[in-house]
Amino acid sequence: MRNFLFRLIGILEVAGGFMGMVNMLRRLLPFGTHDSLVAVIGLVLYTFILVAGVLLLEGSERGVSLSGWAQLLQLPLIATPILSYALYTGGFVNVYATLHLPVRLGLDWHFGSEGFLLAVAGPGVARLGINLLALLSWLALRLR
């Protein structure tokens, strides 16, 4: 069971990391725009996740450690008018709460994709949440 979970996590990291790298490279093409800094940060993050996934698929202990960090990077969902951050590779299952009266809980999910959001601004209605898929993956990686 452990090997199956590690392989699944590795496949999601490799696939999502590769797709994310391609998207960030596309965003870098008109170099010099404000979006270029965010694209460089995204490219570094996706490259890290891709390498962690490859090492995990090889069965390396270093891959387990790096994949744990990769999953922790995907854990928070922050969307406030001041700062917004979200990262996922392979898919997500987000549980979030809107911080507007009345407070509302929500669930959002998608598989077979990647996403990265880093902004100094955000939506008018703030949301805070957690990626349950990343949390479960991080917990599975703790199984030794």
Short mmCIF file of C-alpha atoms in Angstrom, two decimals:
data_model
loop_
_atom_site.label_atom_id
_atom_site.label_comp_id
_atom_site.label_asym_id
_atom_site.label_seq_id
_atom_site.Cartn_x
_atom_site.Cartn_y
_atom_site.Cartn_z
CA MET A 1 0.00 0.00 0.00
CA ARG A 2 2.85 2.36 0.89
CA ASN A 3 4.53 1.85 -2.49
CA PHE A 4 1.25 2.44 -4.32
CA LEU A 5 0.64 5.73 -2.47
CA PHE A 6 4.21 6.91 -3.03
CA ARG A 7 3.96 6.11 -6.75
CA LEU A 8 0.62 7.92 -7.04
CA ILE A 9 1.99 11.00 -5.25
CA GLY A 10 5.12 10.89 -7.42
CA ILE A 11 3.10 10.65 -10.63
CA LEU A 12 0.93 13.62 -9.61
CA GLU A 13 4.04 15.64 -8.71
CA VAL A 14 5.85 14.82 -11.96
CA ALA A 15 2.83 15.45 -14.20
CA GLY A 16 1.72 18.60 -12.39
CA GLY A 17 5.30 19.86 -12.08
CA PHE A 18 5.90 19.42 -15.81
CA MET A 19 2.62 21.10 -16.78
CA GLY A 20 3.37 23.94 -14.35
CA MET A 21 6.87 24.44 -15.76
CA VAL A 22 5.47 24.67 -19.29
CA ASN A 23 2.85 27.23 -18.20
CA MET A 24 5.41 29.32 -16.33
CA LEU A 25 7.75 29.27 -19.35
CA ARG A 26 4.86 30.52 -21.51
CA ARG A 27 4.24 33.34 -19.02
CA LEU A 28 7.93 34.28 -19.17
CA LEU A 29 7.97 34.85 -22.94
CA PRO A 30 7.03 38.55 -22.81
CA PHE A 31 9.94 39.03 -20.38
CA GLY A 32 10.06 42.29 -18.49
CA THR A 33 6.41 42.43 -17.50
CA HIS A 34 5.21 42.40 -13.91
CA ASP A 35 4.06 38.83 -14.45
CA SER A 36 7.66 37.72 -15.12
CA LEU A 37 8.65 37.76 -11.43
CA VAL A 38 5.67 35.60 -10.49
CA ALA A 39 6.46 33.29 -13.42
CA VAL A 40 10.08 32.86 -12.26
CA ILE A 41 8.92 32.02 -8.73
CA GLY A 42 6.38 29.57 -10.16
CA LEU A 43 9.03 28.01 -12.41
CA VAL A 44 11.32 27.43 -9.43
CA LEU A 45 8.49 25.89 -7.39
CA TYR A 46 7.32 23.61 -10.20
CA THR A 47 10.89 22.52 -10.95
CA PHE A 48 11.36 21.65 -7.27
CA ILE A 49 8.12 19.64 -7.27
CA LEU A 50 9.07 17.84 -10.49
CA VAL A 51 12.48 16.85 -9.09
CA ALA A 52 10.87 15.71 -5.82
CA GLY A 53 8.41 13.56 -7.78
CA VAL A 54 11.15 11.96 -9.89
CA LEU A 55 13.20 11.16 -6.78
CA LEU A 56 10.10 9.75 -5.08
CA LEU A 57 9.37 7.50 -8.05
CA GLU A 58 12.97 6.24 -7.91
CA GLY A 59 12.41 5.21 -4.29
CA SER A 60 14.93 7.65 -2.86
CA GLU A 61 14.67 8.72 0.79
CA ARG A 62 15.61 12.20 -0.37
CA GLY A 63 12.57 12.05 -2.65
CA VAL A 64 10.32 11.27 0.32
CA SER A 65 11.72 14.25 2.21
CA LEU A 66 11.49 16.67 -0.73
CA SER A 67 7.99 15.45 -1.60
CA GLY A 68 6.91 16.15 1.96
CA TRP A 69 8.05 19.75 1.53
CA ALA A 70 6.37 19.91 -1.87
CA GLN A 71 3.08 18.84 -0.29
CA LEU A 72 3.44 21.42 2.48
CA LEU A 73 3.85 24.14 -0.17
CA GLN A 74 0.50 23.05 -1.63
CA LEU A 75 -1.34 23.04 1.70
CA PRO A 76 -2.54 26.64 2.19
CA LEU A 77 -5.19 28.47 0.21
CA ILE A 78 -5.08 32.19 0.93
CA ALA A 79 -7.23 34.64 -1.00
CA THR A 80 -7.46 38.01 0.69
CA PRO A 81 -7.61 41.57 -0.66
CA ILE A 82 -4.01 42.00 0.58
CA LEU A 83 -2.30 38.71 -0.42
CA SER A 84 -3.29 35.66 -2.43
CA TYR A 85 -1.41 32.34 -2.60
CA ALA A 86 -2.33 28.91 -3.91
CA LEU A 87 -0.28 26.13 -5.47
CA TYR A 88 -1.26 22.66 -6.63
CA THR A 89 0.14 19.99 -8.91
CA GLY A 90 -1.87 17.10 -10.25
CA GLY A 91 -5.06 18.15 -8.51
CA PHE A 92 -6.62 19.61 -5.38
CA VAL A 93 -9.46 19.14 -2.94
CA ASN A 94 -9.86 22.49 -1.20
CA VAL A 95 -11.97 23.05 1.87
CA TYR A 96 -12.31 26.76 2.52
CA ALA A 97 -14.26 29.36 4.47
CA THR A 98 -15.29 32.75 3.17
CA LEU A 99 -14.46 35.47 5.68
CA HIS A 100 -17.54 37.54 4.98
CA LEU A 101 -20.74 37.58 6.97
CA PRO A 102 -22.29 35.10 6.90
CA VAL A 103 -19.27 32.83 7.01
CA ARG A 104 -19.72 30.07 4.46
CA LEU A 105 -17.82 26.81 4.10
CA GLY A 106 -17.07 25.50 0.64
CA LEU A 107 -15.53 22.55 -1.15
CA ASP A 108 -13.79 22.76 -4.51
CA TRP A 109 -11.86 20.06 -6.37
CA HIS A 110 -10.15 19.33 -9.66
CA PHE A 111 -7.79 16.60 -10.90
CA GLY A 112 -5.39 16.39 -13.80
CA SER A 113 -4.25 19.99 -13.64
CA GLU A 114 -1.90 22.43 -11.99
CA GLY A 115 -2.21 25.94 -10.68
CA PHE A 116 -0.19 28.70 -9.10
CA LEU A 117 -1.41 32.00 -7.74
CA LEU A 118 0.75 34.59 -6.04
CA ALA A 119 -0.51 38.15 -5.93
CA VAL A 120 -0.33 41.24 -3.75
CA ALA A 121 -4.04 41.70 -4.31
CA GLY A 122 -7.00 39.42 -4.42
CA PRO A 123 -10.74 39.09 -4.32
CA GLY A 124 -13.07 41.40 -2.45
CA VAL A 125 -14.39 38.49 -0.37
CA ALA A 126 -11.54 36.77 1.45
CA ARG A 127 -11.21 32.99 1.62
CA LEU A 128 -8.91 30.85 3.70
CA GLY A 129 -8.63 27.14 3.21
CA ILE A 130 -6.58 24.00 3.04
CA ASN A 131 -5.84 21.53 0.27
CA LEU A 132 -6.98 18.19 1.69
CA LEU A 133 -5.27 16.22 -1.09
CA ALA A 134 -1.92 17.79 -0.15
CA LEU A 135 -2.58 17.14 3.54
CA LEU A 136 -3.42 13.47 2.93
CA SER A 137 -0.38 13.12 0.65
CA TRP A 138 1.87 14.66 3.30
CA LEU A 139 0.46 12.27 5.91
CA ALA A 140 0.98 9.30 3.55
CA LEU A 141 4.59 10.35 3.04
CA ARG A 142 5.06 10.21 6.81
CA LEU A 143 4.38 6.43 6.65
CA ARG A 144 7.83 4.89 6.70
#
